[in-house]
């Protein structure tokens, strides 16, 4: 059942197997008025074999002069590929394997840059200054800077960025100091300040990141003896709430992760709370995780997302997948470790609860890919030029995490698996690997234990790597300690569907008193697995629990999915417009830009009333991130 997996990154046109960048030096200026970044990038490259040119990935860049070792050269820019962009060919003097060469490129970004989102001041919290943030994963860095845009290449970088607004990069700040006066004491929005950064650990190109806006910093207290620092960045209007939400858990989580995976290598671990158009829950940019504002609930109930992002410091940022076919090595490992940490920080019930929530999301994702079953696989054999964004889902996260949980149990439990985890990180930290390399290392670690090798041989590797369908090759059982009460309440509601008069239903707002935020989500998701409840029941349901009014998006979204389940029901028609208003920010100015929320809700409302859905989407289209726009339009069948 094995499939052909490409050796070379199928999304890159760079000749990185012949010559590769080891360091980037960025010299940028941000133009907020015209919405572009301009400046230069200097590549320090190492020849892997004899070579006479270097090929860089680009997309929608305005490339100026190019110098090789200080001398201007003529280059060739290939026609634009719709996914991979344009290959930039730079001639080199005859270069032998092991020799180094420098290439400096002046350029600026354009309106076609898919890595950057520019926000007008009206879309920020303070509504005083514009805002800029990037999202380079998976293959959008090439629209920000000409480079070898593949996770197979890991590089260090340094940068100087000139801006009238404070700037953050995925690196350690050199100047001005983070804990000094904002904007180096200059006038924000008026005075130009040069921000200097340096990333000393090798990272893949998709982790290049920039944000700029009216940003403020507050440090967290870190555990005694730790050499790293941690803190939070956001607009001043959110700083107090954001600090209170994350100040205690973030350093505690990072210290716990070190106990499992080894020392934290990046020196700084900060959080940046982004505007609502950010399309993900978080992005694991080194030194500063980009975080959705939907995690700020006031009760710290969603801070576990930070465990996921900081865990990427080892799994993804440290040990990196070679290319998109092996993406599960990033997200599967990170999700597995995130849930293991929940058990170690809290108790086993939290781990089981997260696996239950994840399994529901996995089944939904697998079902969505029935028309393209290749995307149900853990290891996907992407074609050359195929867009990896099209395969983005919970599959690599949750199928991968379940696979690793199976391995943990097969090999004898957490105590047996933990030493292997540390050795895996130690062996491949700073490198990019394939699934085969990972598997070979796993067997090598246990090679002197015959019983462990027999256990590994019992795994159906092909079914896990290349299997399709909406079930896992092996169904795992989870700790249901924190799940049972939520499931029981959902089952009671399901059993009540034949009661004609809602006034006779035996439910009360106090039903939720002993259910935490995640348990309430499980309750809603369990109920959604049954046939749709009658509209009269669901109106009563919302009158009791008021889920349509909650500010917790992790609760409100599954409630909306529940009431929209049967497009023919009266309640679905009644809720169609309120749901669209919530997603597009009508009346509040706060869109639900996180794809976890906006994509399923647009799909659900589209089945109820396509005309309203398209009208609402097009009215707010510009507010969504380019990645989100592309996938929403794919979901809605708009021919994109």
PDB file of N, CA, C and O in Angstrom, residues 217 220 222 226-231 254 264 267-270:
ATOM      1  N   UNK A 217       5.197  45.567  25.508  1.00  0.00           N
ATOM      2  CA  UNK A 217       5.759  44.340  26.074  1.00  0.00           C
ATOM      3  C   UNK A 217       5.635  44.348  27.591  1.00  0.00           C
ATOM      4  O   UNK A 217       5.763  45.388  28.234  1.00  0.00           O
ATOM      5  N   UNK A 220       7.181  38.116  31.801  1.00  0.00           N
ATOM      6  CA  UNK A 220       6.667  37.166  32.775  1.00  0.00           C
ATOM      7  C   UNK A 220       7.773  36.832  33.773  1.00  0.00           C
ATOM      8  O   UNK A 220       8.970  36.901  33.440  1.00  0.00           O
ATOM      9  N   UNK A 222       9.930  34.110  35.438  1.00  0.00           N
ATOM     10  CA  UNK A 222      10.302  32.758  35.020  1.00  0.00           C
ATOM     11  C   UNK A 222      10.820  31.984  36.224  1.00  0.00           C
ATOM     12  O   UNK A 222      11.290  32.574  37.209  1.00  0.00           O
ATOM     13  N   UNK A 226      16.299  29.341  35.453  1.00  0.00           N
ATOM     14  CA  UNK A 226      16.146  29.297  34.007  1.00  0.00           C
ATOM     15  C   UNK A 226      16.914  30.442  33.353  1.00  0.00           C
ATOM     16  O   UNK A 226      16.919  31.572  33.852  1.00  0.00           O
ATOM     17  N   UNK A 227      17.552  30.139  32.226  1.00  0.00           N
ATOM     18  CA  UNK A 227      18.353  31.142  31.525  1.00  0.00           C
ATOM     19  C   UNK A 227      17.578  31.830  30.420  1.00  0.00           C
ATOM     20  O   UNK A 227      18.088  32.768  29.809  1.00  0.00           O
ATOM     21  N   UNK A 228      16.362  31.363  30.139  1.00  0.00           N
ATOM     22  CA  UNK A 228      15.549  31.999  29.108  1.00  0.00           C
ATOM     23  C   UNK A 228      14.612  33.033  29.726  1.00  0.00           C
ATOM     24  O   UNK A 228      14.323  33.007  30.931  1.00  0.00           O
ATOM     25  N   UNK A 229      14.146  33.933  28.895  1.00  0.00           N
ATOM     26  CA  UNK A 229      13.160  34.930  29.314  1.00  0.00           C
ATOM     27  C   UNK A 229      11.848  34.669  28.605  1.00  0.00           C
ATOM     28  O   UNK A 229      11.798  33.970  27.592  1.00  0.00           O
ATOM     29  N   UNK A 230      10.778  35.259  29.136  1.00  0.00           N
ATOM     30  CA  UNK A 230       9.458  35.079  28.535  1.00  0.00           C
ATOM     31  C   UNK A 230       8.604  36.293  28.853  1.00  0.00           C
ATOM     32  O   UNK A 230       8.744  36.911  29.916  1.00  0.00           O
ATOM     33  N   UNK A 231       7.716  36.623  27.919  1.00  0.00           N
ATOM     34  CA  UNK A 231       6.843  37.771  28.122  1.00  0.00           C
ATOM     35  C   UNK A 231       5.783  37.829  27.044  1.00  0.00           C
ATOM     36  O   UNK A 231       5.654  36.914  26.218  1.00  0.00           O
ATOM     37  N   UNK A 254       6.613  25.952  29.696  1.00  0.00           N
ATOM     38  CA  UNK A 254       7.914  25.836  29.036  1.00  0.00           C
ATOM     39  C   UNK A 254       8.888  25.036  29.905  1.00  0.00           C
ATOM     40  O   UNK A 254       9.647  24.198  29.405  1.00  0.00           O
ATOM     41  N   UNK A 264      15.646  24.255  26.385  1.00  0.00           N
ATOM     42  CA  UNK A 264      15.092  25.185  25.404  1.00  0.00           C
ATOM     43  C   UNK A 264      16.245  25.948  24.768  1.00  0.00           C
ATOM     44  O   UNK A 264      17.067  26.565  25.465  1.00  0.00           O
ATOM     45  N   UNK A 267      16.450  30.840  23.734  1.00  0.00           N
ATOM     46  CA  UNK A 267      16.786  31.980  24.585  1.00  0.00           C
ATOM     47  C   UNK A 267      15.629  32.819  25.057  1.00  0.00           C
ATOM     48  O   UNK A 267      15.572  33.232  26.218  1.00  0.00           O
ATOM     49  N   UNK A 268      14.704  33.099  24.162  1.00  0.00           N
ATOM     50  CA  UNK A 268      13.540  33.931  24.464  1.00  0.00           C
ATOM     51  C   UNK A 268      12.294  33.161  24.040  1.00  0.00           C
ATOM     52  O   UNK A 268      12.279  32.553  22.961  1.00  0.00           O
ATOM     53  N   UNK A 269      11.265  33.196  24.884  1.00  0.00           N
ATOM     54  CA  UNK A 269       9.965  32.669  24.455  1.00  0.00           C
ATOM     55  C   UNK A 269       8.890  33.685  24.818  1.00  0.00           C
ATOM     56  O   UNK A 269       8.442  33.769  25.958  1.00  0.00           O
ATOM     57  N   UNK A 270       8.504  34.470  23.813  1.00  0.00           N
ATOM     58  CA  UNK A 270       7.465  35.479  23.986  1.00  0.00           C
ATOM     59  C   UNK A 270       6.208  35.070  23.227  1.00  0.00           C
ATOM     60  O   UNK A 270       6.248  34.235  22.323  1.00  0.00           O
TER      61      UNK A 270
END
